[in-house]
Amino acid sequence: MTGMTHAMVKGSNVPLDAMAVRAVLRWTPGAGVPDVDASALLLGAGGRVRSDEDFVFYNQPRHPSGLVRRLPKRSLPEGLTDTIEADLNALDPSVDQVVIAASSDGAAFGAVRDLRIMIHDAAAAGGEPLAVFDVRAETGEETAIICGELYRRGDGWKFRAVGQGYPTGLIGLATAFGISVDEAEPEPRQPTPAPPSVPPAPAPAPDSQATVLHQQPSYGYPQPTAAPAPQPAYGYPQPTSAQPAYGYPQPAAAAAPAPDPNFVLPPQGPQFIRP
């Protein structure tokens, strides 16, 4: 792979000859563009972290083994960069994957321009990247995105371009892979004012990484108090005006009303014709 850059598309993979790599996230800054942070999750055979120490991010920039670490951000003529460096050859055999993710701060990824992940040989001081993948938000509301993953294949490693987004921020991404999150840290969301005769329902604690306020509640949260009647739980027909939660099936059509048990068919057929 020396001297060759593989332009990746979503879902494609490429073998890596380098056993220590730098995964560089790069984007174009500007007015209204949120800051982007790189992170890494070391996953075991079950696709989950072995412990909370397997999460490398801005508050834990170095894995206890020292083999995966987050490097300082840099400002280059091409844009801002945030980098994860991993010594794949020396990782414990129980680590099957290293997921490289990005999270945004201040807005969703729909406002991030020219986001790209580049895989470099860490042993090479410069030169062209081994692989490049232009990461694009699918809905624009993502606040965390899995850019790619480094994974074992036989005795070597490969890189896969992923591009899967999460609207739940870094916390939602981390918990999806088994990280324990202290739910007492986020400040509680202010409840929506209710009519005087109806006591306001307690609102759920927000995701501390969330950067976009959605008009529609996400899956698992209470429906708006302004609705004329309580809505049924997920899995039952939703009102036609409700928006489906991200990544979940569209609402099913409302069930037909039950037939009248007293309804009787009128007489039919020639045997009922009067002479």
Short mmCIF file of C-alpha atoms in Angstrom, two decimals:
data_model
loop_
_atom_site.label_atom_id
_atom_site.label_comp_id
_atom_site.label_asym_id
_atom_site.label_seq_id
_atom_site.Cartn_x
_atom_site.Cartn_y
_atom_site.Cartn_z
CA MET A 1 0.00 0.00 0.00
CA THR A 2 3.01 2.26 0.14
CA GLY A 3 2.55 5.32 -2.06
CA MET A 4 -1.11 4.50 -2.80
CA THR A 5 -4.14 6.22 -1.28
CA HIS A 6 -7.39 4.26 -1.27
CA ALA A 7 -10.45 6.48 -1.75
CA MET A 8 -13.11 4.75 0.33
CA VAL A 9 -16.86 4.64 -0.06
CA LYS A 10 -19.29 3.83 2.73
CA GLY A 11 -19.08 0.15 3.65
CA SER A 12 -15.84 -0.55 1.79
CA ASN A 13 -12.73 -1.94 3.48
CA VAL A 14 -9.03 -2.15 2.76
CA PRO A 15 -6.19 -4.18 4.34
CA LEU A 16 -3.52 -2.31 6.29
CA ASP A 17 0.16 -3.09 6.03
CA ALA A 18 1.02 -0.55 8.74
CA MET A 19 0.74 -1.93 12.26
CA ALA A 20 0.65 1.51 13.91
CA VAL A 21 -1.69 4.07 12.38
CA ARG A 22 -2.91 7.61 12.84
CA ALA A 23 -6.61 8.19 12.16
CA VAL A 24 -6.88 11.90 11.34
CA LEU A 25 -10.24 13.68 11.29
CA ARG A 26 -10.20 16.91 9.27
CA TRP A 27 -12.90 19.50 8.64
CA THR A 28 -13.23 23.12 7.51
CA PRO A 29 -13.90 25.63 10.32
CA GLY A 30 -16.05 28.71 9.91
CA ALA A 31 -18.95 30.72 11.26
CA GLY A 32 -21.66 28.43 12.60
CA VAL A 33 -19.47 25.32 12.24
CA PRO A 34 -19.29 23.34 15.50
CA ASP A 35 -16.09 22.01 16.95
CA VAL A 36 -15.40 18.33 16.27
CA ASP A 37 -13.78 15.87 18.67
CA ALA A 38 -12.24 12.52 17.77
CA SER A 39 -12.69 9.50 20.02
CA ALA A 40 -11.94 5.77 19.95
CA LEU A 41 -13.57 2.69 21.47
CA LEU A 42 -11.66 -0.56 21.90
CA LEU A 43 -14.11 -3.43 21.44
CA GLY A 44 -13.89 -7.08 22.36
CA ALA A 45 -15.33 -10.12 20.61
CA GLY A 46 -18.91 -9.18 21.55
CA GLY A 47 -18.69 -5.77 19.91
CA ARG A 48 -18.60 -4.00 23.28
CA VAL A 49 -15.91 -2.43 25.43
CA ARG A 50 -14.26 -4.61 28.03
CA SER A 51 -14.42 -1.76 30.59
CA ASP A 52 -14.93 2.01 30.69
CA GLU A 53 -11.17 2.39 30.26
CA ASP A 54 -11.58 1.27 26.63
CA PHE A 55 -13.06 4.68 25.75
CA VAL A 56 -10.49 7.24 24.57
CA PHE A 57 -11.85 10.78 24.23
CA TYR A 58 -11.19 14.38 25.32
CA ASN A 59 -11.64 13.62 29.05
CA GLN A 60 -9.63 10.37 28.84
CA PRO A 61 -7.12 11.01 26.04
CA ARG A 62 -4.94 7.96 26.65
CA HIS A 63 -5.77 4.29 27.08
CA PRO A 64 -4.17 2.72 30.18
CA SER A 65 -2.07 0.51 27.89
CA GLY A 66 -0.68 3.60 26.16
CA LEU A 67 -1.36 1.95 22.79
CA VAL A 68 -4.31 4.14 21.79
CA ARG A 69 -4.21 7.89 22.40
CA ARG A 70 -5.72 11.14 21.28
CA LEU A 71 -3.24 13.70 19.96
CA PRO A 72 -3.60 17.49 20.25
CA LYS A 73 -5.70 19.29 17.68
CA ARG A 74 -3.89 21.11 14.89
CA SER A 75 -4.78 23.96 12.58
CA LEU A 76 -3.55 23.36 9.04
CA PRO A 77 -4.10 25.28 5.80
CA GLU A 78 -6.50 22.50 4.76
CA GLY A 79 -8.55 22.76 7.97
CA LEU A 80 -8.64 21.68 11.61
CA THR A 81 -7.59 18.17 12.60
CA ASP A 82 -8.10 15.88 15.58
CA THR A 83 -6.17 12.59 15.64
CA ILE A 84 -6.31 9.14 17.21
CA GLU A 85 -3.09 7.10 17.13
CA ALA A 86 -3.19 3.33 17.65
CA ASP A 87 -0.43 0.73 17.86
CA LEU A 88 -2.45 -2.13 16.40
CA ASN A 89 0.33 -4.71 16.43
CA ALA A 90 0.81 -4.40 20.20
CA LEU A 91 -2.87 -4.38 21.24
CA ASP A 92 -4.08 -7.15 23.52
CA PRO A 93 -5.51 -10.09 21.53
CA SER A 94 -8.87 -9.54 23.28
CA VAL A 95 -9.30 -6.30 21.31
CA ASP A 96 -10.97 -7.09 17.98
CA GLN A 97 -11.89 -3.59 16.84
CA VAL A 98 -10.94 0.04 17.34
CA VAL A 99 -13.89 2.26 16.40
CA ILE A 100 -12.98 5.80 15.35
CA ALA A 101 -15.78 8.28 15.99
CA ALA A 102 -16.44 12.02 15.84
CA SER A 103 -18.74 14.14 18.01
CA SER A 104 -19.83 17.73 17.45
CA ASP A 105 -20.08 20.52 20.01
CA GLY A 106 -22.45 23.43 19.44
CA ALA A 107 -24.47 22.13 16.49
CA ALA A 108 -25.19 18.93 14.57
CA PHE A 109 -23.04 17.48 11.79
CA GLY A 110 -25.29 19.04 9.18
CA ALA A 111 -23.31 22.23 9.85
CA VAL A 112 -19.87 20.56 9.60
CA ARG A 113 -18.14 21.07 6.26
CA ASP A 114 -15.71 18.74 4.49
CA LEU A 115 -15.45 16.13 7.26
CA ARG A 116 -12.91 13.49 6.27
CA ILE A 117 -11.05 10.64 7.97
CA MET A 118 -7.55 9.80 6.78
CA ILE A 119 -5.57 6.72 7.84
CA HIS A 120 -1.80 7.28 7.93
CA ASP A 121 1.12 5.00 8.67
CA ALA A 122 2.25 6.23 12.09
CA ALA A 123 5.84 5.21 11.27
CA ALA A 124 5.92 7.65 8.34
CA ALA A 125 6.54 11.27 9.25
CA GLY A 126 4.66 12.56 6.22
CA GLY A 127 3.38 11.43 2.89
CA GLU A 128 0.02 10.54 1.51
CA PRO A 129 -2.59 8.74 3.63
CA LEU A 130 -3.19 5.02 3.18
CA ALA A 131 -6.96 5.48 3.02
CA VAL A 132 -9.37 8.44 2.81
CA PHE A 133 -13.12 8.52 3.48
CA ASP A 134 -15.32 11.61 3.13
CA VAL A 135 -17.87 11.37 5.95
CA ARG A 136 -21.32 12.79 5.20
CA ALA A 137 -24.19 13.19 7.63
CA GLU A 138 -27.25 11.29 6.43
CA THR A 139 -29.93 13.36 8.17
CA GLY A 140 -27.96 16.41 9.28
CA GLU A 141 -29.15 15.93 12.87
CA GLU A 142 -26.35 13.59 13.95
CA THR A 143 -24.22 14.79 16.87
CA ALA A 144 -21.94 11.73 16.80
CA ILE A 145 -20.74 9.67 13.84
CA ILE A 146 -18.76 6.44 13.57
CA CYS A 147 -16.32 7.44 10.84
CA GLY A 148 -14.57 4.09 10.49
CA GLU A 149 -13.28 1.05 12.26
CA LEU A 150 -9.96 -0.76 12.45
CA TYR A 151 -10.58 -4.49 12.85
CA ARG A 152 -8.67 -7.75 12.93
CA ARG A 153 -8.79 -10.05 9.94
CA GLY A 154 -6.65 -13.14 10.35
CA ASP A 155 -3.17 -12.09 11.43
CA GLY A 156 -3.58 -8.54 10.11
CA TRP A 157 -5.82 -5.51 10.35
CA LYS A 158 -8.22 -3.81 7.97
CA PHE A 159 -9.98 -0.45 7.85
CA ARG A 160 -13.69 -0.13 7.05
CA ALA A 161 -15.45 3.13 6.12
CA VAL A 162 -18.63 3.31 8.21
CA GLY A 163 -20.32 6.73 8.37
CA GLN A 164 -23.09 5.73 10.81
CA GLY A 165 -24.60 8.64 12.73
CA TYR A 166 -26.25 9.03 16.13
CA PRO A 167 -28.53 11.94 17.14
CA THR A 168 -27.76 11.30 20.82
CA GLY A 169 -24.23 12.70 20.94
CA LEU A 170 -21.12 11.21 22.43
CA ILE A 171 -23.01 9.79 25.43
CA GLY A 172 -25.45 7.95 23.19
CA LEU A 173 -22.58 6.55 21.15
CA ALA A 174 -20.65 5.45 24.24
CA THR A 175 -23.59 3.73 25.90
CA ALA A 176 -24.37 1.87 22.67
CA PHE A 177 -21.01 0.11 23.08
CA GLY A 178 -21.33 -0.61 26.80
CA ILE A 179 -19.79 2.46 28.46
CA SER A 180 -21.33 3.31 31.85
CA VAL A 181 -22.48 6.93 31.99
CA ASP A 182 -23.24 8.80 35.21
CA GLU A 183 -26.79 9.99 34.60
CA ALA A 184 -26.57 12.44 37.50
CA GLU A 185 -24.18 14.73 35.63
CA PRO A 186 -26.52 16.31 33.02
CA GLU A 187 -28.71 19.16 34.22
CA PRO A 188 -32.43 18.32 34.12
CA ARG A 189 -34.45 19.71 31.24
CA GLN A 190 -37.06 22.31 32.21
CA PRO A 191 -40.56 20.78 32.04
CA THR A 192 -43.02 22.11 29.48
CA PRO A 193 -45.60 24.41 31.18
CA ALA A 194 -48.96 22.68 31.61
CA PRO A 195 -52.48 24.06 32.23
CA PRO A 196 -53.16 24.95 35.89
CA SER A 197 -55.45 21.95 36.32
CA VAL A 198 -52.85 19.49 35.06
CA PRO A 199 -49.64 19.04 37.08
CA PRO A 200 -46.56 19.24 34.83
CA ALA A 201 -45.00 15.87 34.06
CA PRO A 202 -41.29 15.52 34.96
CA ALA A 203 -39.04 15.82 31.93
CA PRO A 204 -36.17 13.39 31.26
CA ALA A 205 -32.58 14.47 31.81
CA PRO A 206 -31.08 15.62 28.50
CA ASP A 207 -28.03 14.22 26.81
CA SER A 208 -25.14 16.42 27.95
CA GLN A 209 -23.67 16.12 24.44
CA ALA A 210 -26.88 17.05 22.62
CA THR A 211 -26.51 20.17 20.55
CA VAL A 212 -29.82 20.36 18.68
CA LEU A 213 -33.26 20.92 20.15
CA HIS A 214 -35.74 18.84 18.17
CA GLN A 215 -39.34 19.92 17.85
CA GLN A 216 -40.47 16.30 18.08
CA PRO A 217 -39.52 14.12 21.11
CA SER A 218 -37.15 11.27 20.50
CA TYR A 219 -38.11 7.62 21.02
CA GLY A 220 -38.83 6.73 24.63
CA TYR A 221 -39.72 10.26 25.77
CA PRO A 222 -43.21 11.55 26.68
CA GLN A 223 -45.40 12.98 23.93
CA PRO A 224 -46.09 16.77 24.00
CA THR A 225 -48.44 17.85 26.78
CA ALA A 226 -50.49 19.82 24.23
CA ALA A 227 -51.78 16.59 22.65
CA PRO A 228 -55.54 16.09 23.19
CA ALA A 229 -55.06 12.66 24.75
CA PRO A 230 -52.14 10.50 25.97
CA GLN A 231 -50.51 8.67 23.08
CA PRO A 232 -49.96 4.88 23.19
CA ALA A 233 -46.51 3.41 23.71
CA TYR A 234 -44.11 2.70 20.87
CA GLY A 235 -45.28 -0.17 18.74
CA TYR A 236 -48.91 0.99 18.57
CA PRO A 237 -50.43 3.21 15.85
CA GLN A 238 -49.25 6.80 16.20
CA PRO A 239 -51.22 9.88 15.06
CA THR A 240 -50.58 10.82 11.47
CA SER A 241 -49.05 14.16 12.54
CA ALA A 242 -46.39 12.56 14.77
CA GLN A 243 -42.84 12.32 13.46
CA PRO A 244 -41.17 8.89 13.69
CA ALA A 245 -38.15 8.59 15.96
CA TYR A 246 -34.78 8.45 14.27
CA GLY A 247 -33.95 5.06 12.84
CA TYR A 248 -37.24 3.44 13.81
CA PRO A 249 -40.08 2.20 11.56
CA GLN A 250 -42.77 4.56 10.33
CA PRO A 251 -45.98 4.68 12.40
CA ALA A 252 -48.45 1.93 11.55
CA ALA A 253 -51.86 2.89 10.14
CA ALA A 254 -54.65 3.22 12.70
CA ALA A 255 -56.66 0.04 13.22
CA ALA A 256 -60.19 -0.08 11.71
CA PRO A 257 -63.07 0.39 14.21
CA ALA A 258 -64.65 -2.77 15.62
CA PRO A 259 -67.85 -3.91 13.79
CA ASP A 260 -71.26 -3.27 15.35
CA PRO A 261 -72.26 -6.56 17.07
CA ASN A 262 -75.97 -5.80 16.41
CA PHE A 263 -75.55 -5.34 12.68
CA VAL A 264 -77.65 -7.81 10.59
CA LEU A 265 -77.44 -8.22 6.86
CA PRO A 266 -80.69 -7.41 5.01
CA PRO A 267 -82.47 -10.26 3.21
CA GLN A 268 -80.79 -11.11 -0.03
CA GLY A 269 -81.21 -13.56 -2.89
CA PRO A 270 -84.25 -14.70 -4.91
CA GLN A 271 -85.72 -16.66 -2.01
CA PHE A 272 -86.58 -13.36 -0.32
CA ILE A 273 -88.31 -11.74 -3.35
CA ARG A 274 -92.01 -11.10 -2.72
CA PRO A 275 -94.38 -12.81 -5.27
#
